[in-house]
Tab-separated table of C-alpha atoms and ligand atoms in Angstrom:
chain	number	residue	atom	x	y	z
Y	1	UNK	CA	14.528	-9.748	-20.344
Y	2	UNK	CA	11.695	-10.471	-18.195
Y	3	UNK	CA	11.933	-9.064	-15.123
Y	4	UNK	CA	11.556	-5.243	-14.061
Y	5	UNK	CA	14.217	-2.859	-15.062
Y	6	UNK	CA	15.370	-0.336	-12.233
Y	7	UNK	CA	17.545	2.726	-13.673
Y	8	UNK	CA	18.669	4.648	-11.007
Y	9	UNK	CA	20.293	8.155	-11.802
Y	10	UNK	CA	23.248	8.905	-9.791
Y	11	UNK	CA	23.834	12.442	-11.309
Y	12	UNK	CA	20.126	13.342	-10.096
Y	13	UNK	CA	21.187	12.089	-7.036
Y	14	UNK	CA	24.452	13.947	-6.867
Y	15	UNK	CA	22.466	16.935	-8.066
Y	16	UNK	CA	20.215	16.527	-5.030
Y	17	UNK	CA	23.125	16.463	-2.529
Y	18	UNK	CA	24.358	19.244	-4.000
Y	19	UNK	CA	21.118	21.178	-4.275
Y	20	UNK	CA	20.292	20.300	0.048
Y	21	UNK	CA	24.042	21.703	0.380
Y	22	UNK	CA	23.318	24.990	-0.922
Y	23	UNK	CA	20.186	25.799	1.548
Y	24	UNK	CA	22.992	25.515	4.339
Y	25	UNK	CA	26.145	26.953	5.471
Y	26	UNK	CA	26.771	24.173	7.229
Y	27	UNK	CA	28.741	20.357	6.063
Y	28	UNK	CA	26.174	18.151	4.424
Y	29	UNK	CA	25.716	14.487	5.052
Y	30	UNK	CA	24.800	11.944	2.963
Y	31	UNK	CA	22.668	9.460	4.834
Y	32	UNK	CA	23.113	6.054	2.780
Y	33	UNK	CA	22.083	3.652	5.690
Y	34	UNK	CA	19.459	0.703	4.117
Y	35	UNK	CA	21.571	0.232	1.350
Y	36	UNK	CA	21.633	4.316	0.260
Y	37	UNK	CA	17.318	3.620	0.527
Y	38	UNK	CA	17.319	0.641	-1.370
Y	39	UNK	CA	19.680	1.785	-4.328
Y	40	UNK	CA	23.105	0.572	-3.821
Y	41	UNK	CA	24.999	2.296	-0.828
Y	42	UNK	CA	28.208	1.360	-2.670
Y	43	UNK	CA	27.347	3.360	-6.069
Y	44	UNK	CA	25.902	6.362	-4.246
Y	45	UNK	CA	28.495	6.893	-1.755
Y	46	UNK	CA	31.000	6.671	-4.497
Y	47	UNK	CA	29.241	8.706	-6.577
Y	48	UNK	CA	28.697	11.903	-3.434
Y	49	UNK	CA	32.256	11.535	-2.242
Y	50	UNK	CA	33.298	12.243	-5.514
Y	51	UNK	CA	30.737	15.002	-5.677
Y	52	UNK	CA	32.270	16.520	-2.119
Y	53	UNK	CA	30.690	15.010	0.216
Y	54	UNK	CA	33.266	14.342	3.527
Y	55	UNK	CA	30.955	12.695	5.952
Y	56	UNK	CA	28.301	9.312	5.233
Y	57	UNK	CA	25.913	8.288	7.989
Y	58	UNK	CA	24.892	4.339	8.231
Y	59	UNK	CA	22.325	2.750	10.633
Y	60	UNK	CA	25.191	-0.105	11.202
Y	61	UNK	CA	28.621	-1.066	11.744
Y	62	UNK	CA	27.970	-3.828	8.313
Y	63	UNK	CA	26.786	-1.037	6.412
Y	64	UNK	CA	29.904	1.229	7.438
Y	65	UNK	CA	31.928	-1.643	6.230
Y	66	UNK	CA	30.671	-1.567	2.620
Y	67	UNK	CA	30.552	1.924	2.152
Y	68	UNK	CA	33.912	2.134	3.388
Y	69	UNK	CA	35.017	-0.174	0.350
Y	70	UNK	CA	33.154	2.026	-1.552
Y	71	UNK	CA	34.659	4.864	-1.074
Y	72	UNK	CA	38.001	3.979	0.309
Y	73	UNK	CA	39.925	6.027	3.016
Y	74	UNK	CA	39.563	9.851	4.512
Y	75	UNK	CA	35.523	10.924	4.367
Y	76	UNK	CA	34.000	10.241	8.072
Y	77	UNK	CA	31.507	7.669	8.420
Y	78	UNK	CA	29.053	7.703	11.198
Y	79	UNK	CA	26.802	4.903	12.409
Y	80	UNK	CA	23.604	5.535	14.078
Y	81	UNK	CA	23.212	2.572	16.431
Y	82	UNK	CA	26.302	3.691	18.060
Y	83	UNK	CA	29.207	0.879	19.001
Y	84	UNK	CA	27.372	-2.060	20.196
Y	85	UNK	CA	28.793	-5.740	21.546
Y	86	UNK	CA	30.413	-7.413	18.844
Y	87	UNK	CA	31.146	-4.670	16.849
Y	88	UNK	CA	34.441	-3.218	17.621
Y	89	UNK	CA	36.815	-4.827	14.905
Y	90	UNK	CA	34.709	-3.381	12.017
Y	91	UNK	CA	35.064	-0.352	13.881
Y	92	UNK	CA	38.608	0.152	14.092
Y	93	UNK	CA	39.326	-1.893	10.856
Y	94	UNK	CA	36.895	0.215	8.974
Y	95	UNK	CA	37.232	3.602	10.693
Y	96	UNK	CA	33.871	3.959	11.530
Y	97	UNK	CA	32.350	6.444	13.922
Y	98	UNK	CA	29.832	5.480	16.367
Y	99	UNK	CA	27.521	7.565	17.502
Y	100	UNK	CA	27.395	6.688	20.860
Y	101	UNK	CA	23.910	5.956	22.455
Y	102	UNK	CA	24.254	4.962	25.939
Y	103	UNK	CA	26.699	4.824	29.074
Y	104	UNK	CA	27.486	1.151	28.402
Y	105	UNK	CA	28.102	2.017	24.554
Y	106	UNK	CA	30.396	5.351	25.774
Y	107	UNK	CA	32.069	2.365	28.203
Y	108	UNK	CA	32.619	-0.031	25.330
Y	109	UNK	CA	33.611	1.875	22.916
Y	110	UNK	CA	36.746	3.612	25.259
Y	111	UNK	CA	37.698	0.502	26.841
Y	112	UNK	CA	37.739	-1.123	23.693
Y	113	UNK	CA	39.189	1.476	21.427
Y	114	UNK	CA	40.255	4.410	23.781
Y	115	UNK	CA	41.564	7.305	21.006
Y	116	UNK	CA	39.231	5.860	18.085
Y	117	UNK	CA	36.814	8.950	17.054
Y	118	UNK	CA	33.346	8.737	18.246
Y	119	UNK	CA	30.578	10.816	18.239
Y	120	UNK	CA	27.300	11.544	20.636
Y	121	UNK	CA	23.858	11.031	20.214
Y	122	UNK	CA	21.719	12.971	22.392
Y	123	UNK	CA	17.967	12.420	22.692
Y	124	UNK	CA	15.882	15.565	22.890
Y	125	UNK	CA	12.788	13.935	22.607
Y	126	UNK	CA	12.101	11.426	20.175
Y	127	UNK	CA	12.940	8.262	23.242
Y	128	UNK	CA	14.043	6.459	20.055
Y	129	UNK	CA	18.020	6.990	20.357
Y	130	UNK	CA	20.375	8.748	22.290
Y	131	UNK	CA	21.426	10.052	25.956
Y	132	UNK	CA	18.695	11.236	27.406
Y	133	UNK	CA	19.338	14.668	29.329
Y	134	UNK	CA	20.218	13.394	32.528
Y	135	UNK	CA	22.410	10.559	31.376
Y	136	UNK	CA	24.698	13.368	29.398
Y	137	UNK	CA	24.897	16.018	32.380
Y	138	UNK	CA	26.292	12.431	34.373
Y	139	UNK	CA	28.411	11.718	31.440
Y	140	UNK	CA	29.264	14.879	29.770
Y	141	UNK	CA	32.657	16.358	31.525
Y	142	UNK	CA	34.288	13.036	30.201
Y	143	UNK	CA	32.837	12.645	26.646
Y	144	UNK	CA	33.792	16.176	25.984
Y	145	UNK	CA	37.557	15.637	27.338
Y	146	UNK	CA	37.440	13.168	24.842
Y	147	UNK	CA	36.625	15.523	21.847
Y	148	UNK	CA	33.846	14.175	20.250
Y	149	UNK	CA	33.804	14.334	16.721
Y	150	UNK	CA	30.025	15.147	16.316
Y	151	UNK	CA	26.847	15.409	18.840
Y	152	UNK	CA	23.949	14.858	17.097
Y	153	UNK	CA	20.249	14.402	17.804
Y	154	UNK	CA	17.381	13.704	15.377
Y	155	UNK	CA	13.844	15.283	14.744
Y	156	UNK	CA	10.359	13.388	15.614
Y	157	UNK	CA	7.964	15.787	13.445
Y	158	UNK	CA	10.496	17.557	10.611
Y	159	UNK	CA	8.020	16.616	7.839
Y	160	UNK	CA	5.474	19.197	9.623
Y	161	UNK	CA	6.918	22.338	9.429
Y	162	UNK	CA	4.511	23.829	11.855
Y	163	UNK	CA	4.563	21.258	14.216
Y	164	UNK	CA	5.550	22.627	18.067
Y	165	UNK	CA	7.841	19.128	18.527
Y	166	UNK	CA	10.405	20.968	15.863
Y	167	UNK	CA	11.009	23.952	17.994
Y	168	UNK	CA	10.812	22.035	21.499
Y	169	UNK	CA	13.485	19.661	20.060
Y	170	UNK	CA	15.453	22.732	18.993
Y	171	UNK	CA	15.564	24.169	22.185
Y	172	UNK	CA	16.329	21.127	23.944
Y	173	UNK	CA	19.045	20.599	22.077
Y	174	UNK	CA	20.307	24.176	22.562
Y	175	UNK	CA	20.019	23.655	25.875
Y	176	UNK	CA	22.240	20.368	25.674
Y	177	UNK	CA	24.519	21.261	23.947
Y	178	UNK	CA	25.644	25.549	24.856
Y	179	UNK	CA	29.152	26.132	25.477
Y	180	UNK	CA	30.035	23.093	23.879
Y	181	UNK	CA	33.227	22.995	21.568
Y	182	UNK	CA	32.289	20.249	19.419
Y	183	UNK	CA	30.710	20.045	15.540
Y	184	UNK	CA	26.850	19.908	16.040
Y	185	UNK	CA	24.281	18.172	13.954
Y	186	UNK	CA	20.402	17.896	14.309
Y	187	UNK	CA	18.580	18.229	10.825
Y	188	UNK	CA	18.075	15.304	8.473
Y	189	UNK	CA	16.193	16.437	5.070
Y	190	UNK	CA	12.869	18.001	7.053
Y	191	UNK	CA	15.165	19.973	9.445
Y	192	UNK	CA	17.331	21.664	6.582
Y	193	UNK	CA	13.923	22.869	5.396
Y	194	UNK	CA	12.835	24.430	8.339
Y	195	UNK	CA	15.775	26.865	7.800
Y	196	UNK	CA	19.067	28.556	9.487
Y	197	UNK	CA	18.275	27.647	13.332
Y	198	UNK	CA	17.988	24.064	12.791
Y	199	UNK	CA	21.418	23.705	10.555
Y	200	UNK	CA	24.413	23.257	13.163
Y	201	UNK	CA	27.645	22.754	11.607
Y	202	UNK	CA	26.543	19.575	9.634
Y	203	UNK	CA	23.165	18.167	7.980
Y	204	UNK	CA	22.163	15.008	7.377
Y	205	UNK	CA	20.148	14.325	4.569
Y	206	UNK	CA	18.435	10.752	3.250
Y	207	UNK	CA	15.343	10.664	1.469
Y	208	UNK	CA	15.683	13.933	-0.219
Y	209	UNK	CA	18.939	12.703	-2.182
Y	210	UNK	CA	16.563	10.019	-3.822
Y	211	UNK	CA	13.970	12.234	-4.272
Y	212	UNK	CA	11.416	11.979	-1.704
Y	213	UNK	CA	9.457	14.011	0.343
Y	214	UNK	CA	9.610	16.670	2.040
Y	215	UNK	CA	12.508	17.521	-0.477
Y	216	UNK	CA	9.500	18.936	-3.083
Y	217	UNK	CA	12.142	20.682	-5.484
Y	218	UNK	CA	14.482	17.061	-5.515
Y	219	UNK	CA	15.667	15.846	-9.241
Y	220	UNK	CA	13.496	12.632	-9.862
Y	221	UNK	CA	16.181	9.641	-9.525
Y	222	UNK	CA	14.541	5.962	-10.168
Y	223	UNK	CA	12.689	4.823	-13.406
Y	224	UNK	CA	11.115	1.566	-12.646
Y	225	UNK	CA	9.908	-0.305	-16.138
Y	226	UNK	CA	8.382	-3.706	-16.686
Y	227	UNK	CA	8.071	-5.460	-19.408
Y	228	UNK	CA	4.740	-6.932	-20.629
Y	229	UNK	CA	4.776	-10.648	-20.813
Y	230	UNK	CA	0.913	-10.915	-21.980
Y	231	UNK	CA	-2.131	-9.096	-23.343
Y	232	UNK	CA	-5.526	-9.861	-24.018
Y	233	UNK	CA	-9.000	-9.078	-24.922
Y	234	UNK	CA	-11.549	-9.491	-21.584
Y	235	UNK	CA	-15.545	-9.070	-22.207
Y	236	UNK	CA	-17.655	-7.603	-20.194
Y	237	UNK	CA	-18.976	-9.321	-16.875
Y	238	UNK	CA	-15.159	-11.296	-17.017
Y	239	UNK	CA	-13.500	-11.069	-13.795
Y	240	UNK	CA	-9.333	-10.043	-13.677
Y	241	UNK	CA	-6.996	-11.844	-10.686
Y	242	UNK	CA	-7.346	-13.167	-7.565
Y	243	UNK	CA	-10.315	-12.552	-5.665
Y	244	UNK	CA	-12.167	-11.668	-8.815
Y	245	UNK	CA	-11.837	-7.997	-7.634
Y	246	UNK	CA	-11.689	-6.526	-11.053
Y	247	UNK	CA	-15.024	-7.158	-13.400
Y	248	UNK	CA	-14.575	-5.775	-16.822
Y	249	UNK	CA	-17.789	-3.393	-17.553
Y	250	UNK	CA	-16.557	-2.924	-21.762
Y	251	UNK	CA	-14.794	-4.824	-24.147
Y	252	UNK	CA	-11.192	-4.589	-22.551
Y	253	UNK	CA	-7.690	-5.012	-22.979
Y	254	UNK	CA	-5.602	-6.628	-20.452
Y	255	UNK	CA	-1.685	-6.175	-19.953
Y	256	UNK	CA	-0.028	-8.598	-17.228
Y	257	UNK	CA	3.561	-7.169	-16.528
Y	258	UNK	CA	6.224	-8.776	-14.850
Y	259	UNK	CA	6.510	-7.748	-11.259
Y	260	UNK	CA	3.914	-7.805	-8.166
Y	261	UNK	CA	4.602	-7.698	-4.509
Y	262	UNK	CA	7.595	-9.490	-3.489
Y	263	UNK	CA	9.479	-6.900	-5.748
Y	264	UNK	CA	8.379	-4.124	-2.935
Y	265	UNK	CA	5.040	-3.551	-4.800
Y	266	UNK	CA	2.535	-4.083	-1.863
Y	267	UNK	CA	-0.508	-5.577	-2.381
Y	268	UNK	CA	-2.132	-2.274	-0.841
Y	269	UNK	CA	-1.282	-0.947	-4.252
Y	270	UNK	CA	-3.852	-2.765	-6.572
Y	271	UNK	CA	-6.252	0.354	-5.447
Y	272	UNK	CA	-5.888	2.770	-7.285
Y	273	UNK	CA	-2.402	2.972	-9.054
Y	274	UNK	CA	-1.112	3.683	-12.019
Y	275	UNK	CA	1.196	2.812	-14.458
Y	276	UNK	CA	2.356	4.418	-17.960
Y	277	UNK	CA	2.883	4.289	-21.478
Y	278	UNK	CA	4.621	6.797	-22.479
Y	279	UNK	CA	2.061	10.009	-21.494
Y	280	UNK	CA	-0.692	7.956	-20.964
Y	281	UNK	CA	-2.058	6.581	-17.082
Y	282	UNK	CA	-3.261	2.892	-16.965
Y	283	UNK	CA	-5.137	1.864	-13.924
Y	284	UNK	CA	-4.127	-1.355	-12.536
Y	285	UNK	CA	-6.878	-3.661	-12.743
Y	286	UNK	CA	-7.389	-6.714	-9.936
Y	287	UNK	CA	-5.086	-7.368	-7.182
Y	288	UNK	CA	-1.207	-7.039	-7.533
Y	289	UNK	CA	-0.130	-11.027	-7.219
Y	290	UNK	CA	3.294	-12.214	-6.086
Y	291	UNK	CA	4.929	-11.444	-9.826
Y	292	UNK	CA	2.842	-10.013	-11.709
Y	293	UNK	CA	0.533	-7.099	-12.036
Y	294	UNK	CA	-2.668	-6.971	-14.510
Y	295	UNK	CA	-2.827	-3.571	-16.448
Y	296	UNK	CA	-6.293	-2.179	-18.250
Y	297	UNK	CA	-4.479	-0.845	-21.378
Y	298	UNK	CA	-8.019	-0.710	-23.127
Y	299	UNK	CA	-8.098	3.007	-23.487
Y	300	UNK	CA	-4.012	2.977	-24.521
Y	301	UNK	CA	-5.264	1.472	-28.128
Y	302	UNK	CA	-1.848	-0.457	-28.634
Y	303	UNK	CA	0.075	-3.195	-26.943
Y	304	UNK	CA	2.957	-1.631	-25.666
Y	305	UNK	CA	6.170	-3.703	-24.362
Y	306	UNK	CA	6.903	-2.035	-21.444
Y	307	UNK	CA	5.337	-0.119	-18.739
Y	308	UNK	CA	6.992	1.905	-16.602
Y	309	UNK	CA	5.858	2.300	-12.658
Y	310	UNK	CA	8.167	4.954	-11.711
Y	311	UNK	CA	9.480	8.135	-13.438
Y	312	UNK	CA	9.505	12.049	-13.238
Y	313	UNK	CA	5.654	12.030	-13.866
Y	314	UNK	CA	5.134	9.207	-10.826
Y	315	UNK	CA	7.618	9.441	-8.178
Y	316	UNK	CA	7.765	7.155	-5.116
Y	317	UNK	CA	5.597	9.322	-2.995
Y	318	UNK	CA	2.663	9.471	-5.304
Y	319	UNK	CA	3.059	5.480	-5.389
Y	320	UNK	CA	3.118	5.032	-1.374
Y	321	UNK	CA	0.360	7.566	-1.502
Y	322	UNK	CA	-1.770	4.764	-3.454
Y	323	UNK	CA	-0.655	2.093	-0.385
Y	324	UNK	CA	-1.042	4.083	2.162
Y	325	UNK	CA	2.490	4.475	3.165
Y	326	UNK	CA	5.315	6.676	2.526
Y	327	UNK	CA	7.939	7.213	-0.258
Y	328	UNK	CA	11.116	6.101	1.802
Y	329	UNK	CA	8.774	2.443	2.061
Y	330	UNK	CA	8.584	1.952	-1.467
Y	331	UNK	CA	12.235	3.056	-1.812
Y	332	UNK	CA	13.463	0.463	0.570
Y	333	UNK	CA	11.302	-2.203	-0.135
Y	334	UNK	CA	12.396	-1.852	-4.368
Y	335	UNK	CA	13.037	-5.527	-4.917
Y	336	UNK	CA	16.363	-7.280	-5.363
Y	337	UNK	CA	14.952	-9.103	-8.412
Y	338	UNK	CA	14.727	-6.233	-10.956
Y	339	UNK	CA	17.650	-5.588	-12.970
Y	340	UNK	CA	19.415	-2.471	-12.392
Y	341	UNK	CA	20.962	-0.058	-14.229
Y	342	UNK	CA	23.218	3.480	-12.696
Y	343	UNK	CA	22.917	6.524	-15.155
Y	344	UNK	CA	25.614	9.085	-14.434
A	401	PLP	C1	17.404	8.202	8.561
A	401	PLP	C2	18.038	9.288	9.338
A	401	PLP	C3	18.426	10.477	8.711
A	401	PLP	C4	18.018	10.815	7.287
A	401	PLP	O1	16.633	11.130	7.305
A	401	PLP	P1	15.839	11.606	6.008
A	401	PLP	O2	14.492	11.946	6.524
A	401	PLP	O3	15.809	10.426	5.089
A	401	PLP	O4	16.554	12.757	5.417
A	401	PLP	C5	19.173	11.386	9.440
A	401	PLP	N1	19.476	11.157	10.739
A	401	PLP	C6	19.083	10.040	11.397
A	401	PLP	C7	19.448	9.856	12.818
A	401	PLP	C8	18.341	9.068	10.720
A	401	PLP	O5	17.936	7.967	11.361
């Protein structure tokens, strides 16, 4: 085996939903658009709708399509960019739910499928997606005649509990949305955390099923290992990978492992991470290169086979903290080289 090995746990995953569920009394969601975050949309929606969950939320019509396969007929699944051209016949074929963004999307989708279930997506602030305010009081009277199976709108600043956006965006979407009769839905993981007035009759949770932040008290879920393919003995004033940006300063022992940057391991990371034996934290040493990564394993004091990037002591936050980025980057970017494995 030489390439990385990518374990993902399903039940931590399942244990996750399940654990988001509980902090509402509201439906929850499973968001498994990007490929469920870069872990296999098919095994995790499989895996949640046999755990309860009754309603999946894509970013696309294609993705809808697989996870429908998945999971086969009954749970509700809702795609974010809404019904655009070209996408009606894996609409109706795959009972998807669009979550209609626009006027010409709300035309489209009844002219093309008038009686298929849709739902709304209102914008309340974020001027990313969705109706904005004036486009729903014009449109409104004639979505809601045709029962809308779910208006939604999303949160720009969930992440910072204290920021002012979450509780402008609330009442916007109050305001939007009073005296409505139809299922409401504004939180994805941030917005369940920010507690009862943000949780509608359904959530809609992503990163904090694969254990990301904000979702502190989430079950770790990916292990990433890779093997070792080389070691060696570097003296002092000997340079380490491209760009000579690692000079050994004592008598040091090299590991090169079998994975770099077009596995989703940015080159940003060669400052500063880690990666483990067993207990033990070994600094990366030089630049991470297109497949490989050189590991200072002096102070380890053995040549281990393995080493393992990601696991309960190094989760994908502390890694994107290293590249200056965030964990659902280094979830989605995991590379479609390493060999994977589903626990649970
Ligand atoms: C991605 C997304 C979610 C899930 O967000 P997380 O922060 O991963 O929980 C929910 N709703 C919408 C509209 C999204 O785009």
């Amino acid at each position: 085996m030489s390439t990385g090995h990518l374990t993902i746990d399903l039940d931590a995953i399942a244990a996750n939903w399940r654990s988001l569920d509980a902090q509402t009394a509201s439906e929850t969601a499973a968001v498994v658009k990007a490929d469920a975050y870069g872990l296999g949309a098919g095994r995790v929606a499989a895996k949640l709708a046999a755990a309860g969950a009754r309603s999946f939320c894509v970013a696309a019509t294609e993705e809808g399509a697989a996870v429908r396969a998945a999971i086969g007929p009954g749970p509700a699944i809702y795609v974010f960019s809404g019904h655009m051209i070209g996408d009606t016949s894996l609409v109706r074929d795959n009972a998807l739910t669009p979550l209609i963004n626009s006027v010409d999307q709300m035309l489209r989708h009844v002219e093309a499928l008038p009686g298929h279930p849709f739902g709304i997506q209102l914008d309340t602030g974020m001027n990313r997606l969705g109706l904005e305010p004036s486009e729903w009081s014009a449109l409104r009277a004639i979505a809601l005649d045709l029962k809308p199976a779910l208006i939604m709108s999303h949160l720009a600043c969930a992440d910072e509990p204290s920021h002012p956006m979450n509780a402008q965006q609330l009442a916007a979407f109050v305001e939007m949305t009073a005296d409505i009769d139809a299922p409401r839905s504004l939180s994805a993981t941030g917005g369940i955390l920010l507690g009862p007035d943000y949780h509608f009759d359904m959530t809609r949770p992503g990163v904090g099923l694969y254990g990301g932040a904000p979702f502190d008290a989430a079950i770790p879920v990916v292990t990433l290992d890779i093997p070792v393919i080389q070691t060696r003995d570097v003296a002092p004033g000997e340079t380490v990978g491209y760009g000579n940006t690692f000079t050994a300063t004592r008598p040091s022992r090299i590991a090169t492992i079998s994975a770099g940057y077009a596995d989703g391991l940015h080159r940003a990371l060669g400052n500063g991470l880690m990666v483990f034996s067993g207990d033990v934290a070994c600094p990366v040493a030089g630049r991470v290169s297109m497949d490989l990564i050189t590991v200072d394993i002096t102070d380890l004091g053995h040549d281990p086979d393995t080493l393992t990037l990601l696991n309960a002591r190094q989760g994908v936050d502390a890694v994107a903290a290293v590249g200056g980025t965030i964990g659902y980057e280094i979830l989605t970017a995991l590379g479609a080289r390493y060999a994977r494995s589903y626990a649970g």
